[in-house]
Structure formats: C-alpha cells, structure tokens
XYZ file of C-alpha atoms in Angstrom:
218
model
C 8.270 0.316 -14.846
C 9.744 2.660 -12.253
C 7.924 2.229 -8.958
C 7.931 3.961 -5.595
C 6.822 1.916 -2.570
C 5.934 3.211 0.866
C 5.769 0.972 3.921
C 8.296 -1.524 2.548
C 9.271 -2.589 6.084
C 5.661 -3.384 7.042
C 4.089 -6.802 6.634
C 2.211 -5.948 3.426
C 4.973 -3.759 2.021
C 7.554 -6.514 2.451
C 5.460 -8.798 0.256
C 4.793 -6.090 -2.329
C 8.492 -5.252 -2.550
C 9.323 -8.931 -3.000
C 6.846 -9.232 -5.876
C 8.212 -6.091 -7.550
C 11.781 -7.382 -7.459
C 10.650 -10.763 -8.821
C 9.129 -9.117 -11.902
C 11.148 -8.556 -15.071
C 9.263 -5.480 -16.254
C 10.162 -3.517 -13.112
C 13.309 -1.533 -13.884
C 13.675 0.452 -10.660
C 12.123 0.480 -7.192
C 12.491 3.244 -4.609
C 11.461 2.403 -1.041
C 10.358 5.605 0.672
C 10.380 5.231 4.445
C 11.869 6.022 7.811
C 14.019 2.873 7.907
C 16.034 0.968 5.289
C 14.120 -1.823 3.607
C 16.760 -4.376 4.576
C 16.724 -5.774 1.031
C 19.676 -5.711 -1.358
C 19.006 -5.604 -5.093
C 20.646 -3.571 -7.875
C 17.227 -2.197 -8.884
C 16.327 -1.075 -5.347
C 16.997 2.353 -3.833
C 16.241 3.171 -0.205
C 14.907 6.727 0.071
C 14.908 7.671 3.768
C 12.847 10.446 5.328
C 12.060 10.904 9.040
C 8.487 12.046 8.374
C 6.166 11.757 5.365
C 4.926 15.224 6.293
C 8.218 16.750 5.129
C 9.595 15.417 1.848
C 11.888 18.352 1.046
C 15.053 16.295 1.567
C 14.092 13.848 -1.209
C 11.888 16.072 -3.401
C 14.294 16.113 -6.347
C 14.440 12.292 -6.355
C 10.667 11.771 -6.495
C 10.635 11.472 -10.291
C 10.245 9.939 -12.763
C 7.899 7.202 -11.522
C 5.168 5.280 -13.282
C 3.456 4.163 -10.107
C 3.316 4.480 -6.344
C 2.335 1.405 -4.329
C 1.242 2.926 -1.024
C 1.463 0.293 1.724
C 2.271 2.540 4.715
C -0.219 3.063 7.497
C -0.954 3.047 11.214
C -2.053 -0.109 13.080
C -5.874 -0.139 13.019
C -6.060 -1.355 16.613
C -4.641 0.683 19.466
C -3.956 3.885 17.502
C -5.827 6.973 18.797
C -8.161 8.568 16.252
C -6.174 11.795 15.859
C -2.969 9.901 15.116
C -4.758 7.400 12.888
C -6.209 10.267 10.824
C -2.846 12.060 10.624
C -1.095 8.963 9.290
C -3.943 7.684 7.120
C -5.146 10.941 5.585
C -2.653 13.769 6.096
C 0.611 11.952 5.443
C -0.806 9.857 2.610
C -2.095 12.963 0.858
C 1.185 14.785 1.273
C 3.038 11.961 -0.471
C 0.385 11.677 -3.193
C 0.253 15.411 -3.898
C 4.044 15.671 -4.007
C 4.268 12.784 -6.466
C 1.385 14.103 -8.567
C 3.114 17.447 -9.022
C 6.219 15.730 -10.399
C 4.687 12.730 -12.173
C 1.443 13.678 -13.957
C 1.161 10.223 -15.531
C 1.535 8.405 -12.210
C -0.837 5.686 -11.012
C -1.254 5.795 -7.224
C -2.326 2.418 -5.802
C -3.500 2.643 -2.199
C -3.941 -0.174 0.317
C -7.276 0.743 1.878
C -9.517 -1.736 3.673
C -12.645 -3.810 3.316
C -15.707 -1.704 4.140
C -13.965 1.673 3.941
C -16.613 4.394 3.848
C -16.460 8.040 5.011
C -19.952 7.555 6.495
C -19.032 4.479 8.527
C -19.598 4.453 12.279
C -16.346 2.495 12.662
C -13.536 5.002 13.097
C -10.919 3.115 11.099
C -13.260 2.494 8.155
C -14.487 6.089 8.223
C -10.950 7.508 8.146
C -9.886 5.111 5.379
C -12.964 6.224 3.445
C -11.950 9.859 3.888
C -8.491 9.042 2.550
C -10.032 7.322 -0.475
C -12.213 10.359 -1.229
C -9.317 12.787 -0.980
C -7.047 10.640 -3.162
C -9.741 10.209 -5.821
C -9.952 14.001 -6.150
C -6.271 14.344 -7.139
C -5.290 14.980 -10.781
C -3.670 11.546 -11.195
C -5.036 8.028 -11.655
C -5.799 6.467 -8.264
C -6.827 2.903 -7.435
C -8.005 1.754 -4.000
C -7.390 -1.843 -2.930
C -9.937 -2.738 -0.274
C -8.162 -5.681 1.268
C -9.649 -7.907 3.935
C -7.416 -10.063 6.113
C -3.915 -10.457 4.645
C -1.929 -13.642 5.177
C 1.892 -13.361 5.034
C 3.199 -16.002 2.609
C 6.812 -15.040 1.888
C 8.303 -14.931 5.372
C 7.073 -11.378 6.038
C 6.838 -10.299 9.670
C 4.896 -7.408 11.140
C 7.088 -4.728 12.759
C 4.430 -4.405 15.485
C 5.120 -6.851 18.319
C 1.493 -7.727 19.075
C 0.680 -8.433 15.424
C 3.922 -10.333 14.913
C 2.920 -12.672 17.733
C -0.549 -13.243 16.267
C 0.334 -14.087 12.672
C 2.095 -17.445 13.312
C -1.144 -18.611 14.954
C -3.569 -17.045 12.493
C -1.546 -17.664 9.333
C -2.688 -21.239 8.629
C -6.323 -20.285 9.250
C -5.956 -17.312 6.921
C -4.558 -19.621 4.252
C -7.790 -21.591 4.402
C -9.686 -18.316 4.250
C -8.029 -17.277 0.989
C -9.507 -20.372 -0.652
C -12.828 -20.560 1.181
C -13.570 -16.831 1.593
C -11.909 -15.019 -1.337
C -14.055 -11.952 -0.710
C -12.667 -11.570 2.804
C -9.082 -12.871 2.893
C -6.044 -12.503 0.626
C -2.280 -12.828 1.014
C 0.801 -10.664 0.571
C 1.784 -12.278 -2.731
C -1.624 -11.756 -4.287
C -1.707 -8.141 -3.109
C 1.686 -7.423 -4.679
C 0.805 -9.090 -7.976
C -2.564 -7.330 -8.101
C -0.879 -3.953 -7.580
C 1.511 -4.649 -10.441
C -1.390 -5.729 -12.648
C -3.071 -2.398 -11.921
C 0.049 -0.510 -13.046
C 0.090 -2.449 -16.320
C -3.589 -1.748 -17.007
C -4.099 1.432 -19.096
C -7.580 1.887 -17.614
C -7.818 0.207 -14.205
C -10.985 0.404 -12.082
C -10.911 3.020 -9.307
C -11.677 0.447 -6.595
C -10.734 -3.222 -6.247
C -12.533 -5.293 -3.650
C -10.859 -8.286 -2.034
C -12.219 -10.919 -4.441
C -10.895 -8.957 -7.439
C -7.511 -8.565 -5.747
C -7.345 -12.342 -5.438
C -8.334 -12.782 -9.080
C -5.705 -10.367 -10.365
C -3.045 -11.699 -8.031
C -3.353 -15.416 -8.808
C-alpha cells in the first residue's frame, strides 16, 4: 500500500505513522504537514506545505496513493469556533478533494470523535459532524473513526504544551479505560492498526465507533 498521512507530528499521527512503518504491506508513506515528521525510514517521505489550504507546491506528488490516514486537527479545547471550523472542515476538505481528483480509488480514513453529530449542541462535536457529512459526499470511499479518549502507548507526545503535561498523569488511567471501557477509550497503537485494517478491507463500514476501533486494532 501507498499511504499519505496528515498530522504525523501530532500525538495520534505519531502512533499511526509508527504502525504504518511497522507493517510489511506498506510500501511507501508520505507525511503531509507543516513540519518534518522527525522519523527516518527508507519508505517515508516528508511532504512539507505551510498551509493545507494551498497544496499547489506538492500537487504533482499527491499520487498515486491507496489511502489517506487523516490525523491532523485543531485542539478541541481552547480553539475559537471559527478557527476550529476552518481547520476541521475547510482544510480537511481541501486535502480530501485534492486527493480525490488524483486518486479515484483512494480510501480516506478520518479521525473524527465520539459523539460527532452536525446537530449537536457541543461546538466541537457539531463541527466534526459537519466534516463527516462533507467527506461522505465526496466521490471516494470515506471512513470515519469516532475515537474516544486516546492513550499514547509508543512514546508519543502531544505538540501542545498543556496536553503534553496532562498525558503522563492520565496515561495509566486511560490504559485501564481501554480494558474496562472499550467503547470510550482506545490507544494510539489500536487506532493505527484499525486504520490499516480499513485500508485492507474492500468494503469497510462508513463509520467505526470506538469499540470497533479497539476490536480491529487488537
């Protein structure tokens, strides 16, 4: 498989990239982002762009890909609604549409969130729901992963200072949650393996809830 990852420097993306590079049937990985991934592997290509709203500089390199594992996003806490919508909906759709035009057989796997719904009264869940709706309308296969809490298990660190400080404290509790509350908590390894399982499936479901992510990512 040839895979494009976004958000490879984020906490979830770091784990997904690690799982991709640990898998024999992945031939090539391109990490699309503003910063280098910081990982060295002969199968890995860093594809740098300052803004996902303008992909002209890398447009000719955005093919051929079998799948896009979309892990980029804005922090759900502390991000104003206008900026959260721009990152979550506008930039995501620009990447998806650009890839769809060049890779009609692509599977686009999107990290959404538990409870995402365009009718939700919670801003973050409403905007994530809007992104899901817009992605589902594209002429490519799309799969939404509605993750709950995500425990880092491979040494991943959040690039956001406040979250980076929280995870060492919450991590052990989240590990218990993966076992006791599989519908609410998962981990970075399971997310990465579940995304790869989706790419291998010729007819994946359009939405995976947290419990199914844990099942696929065992």
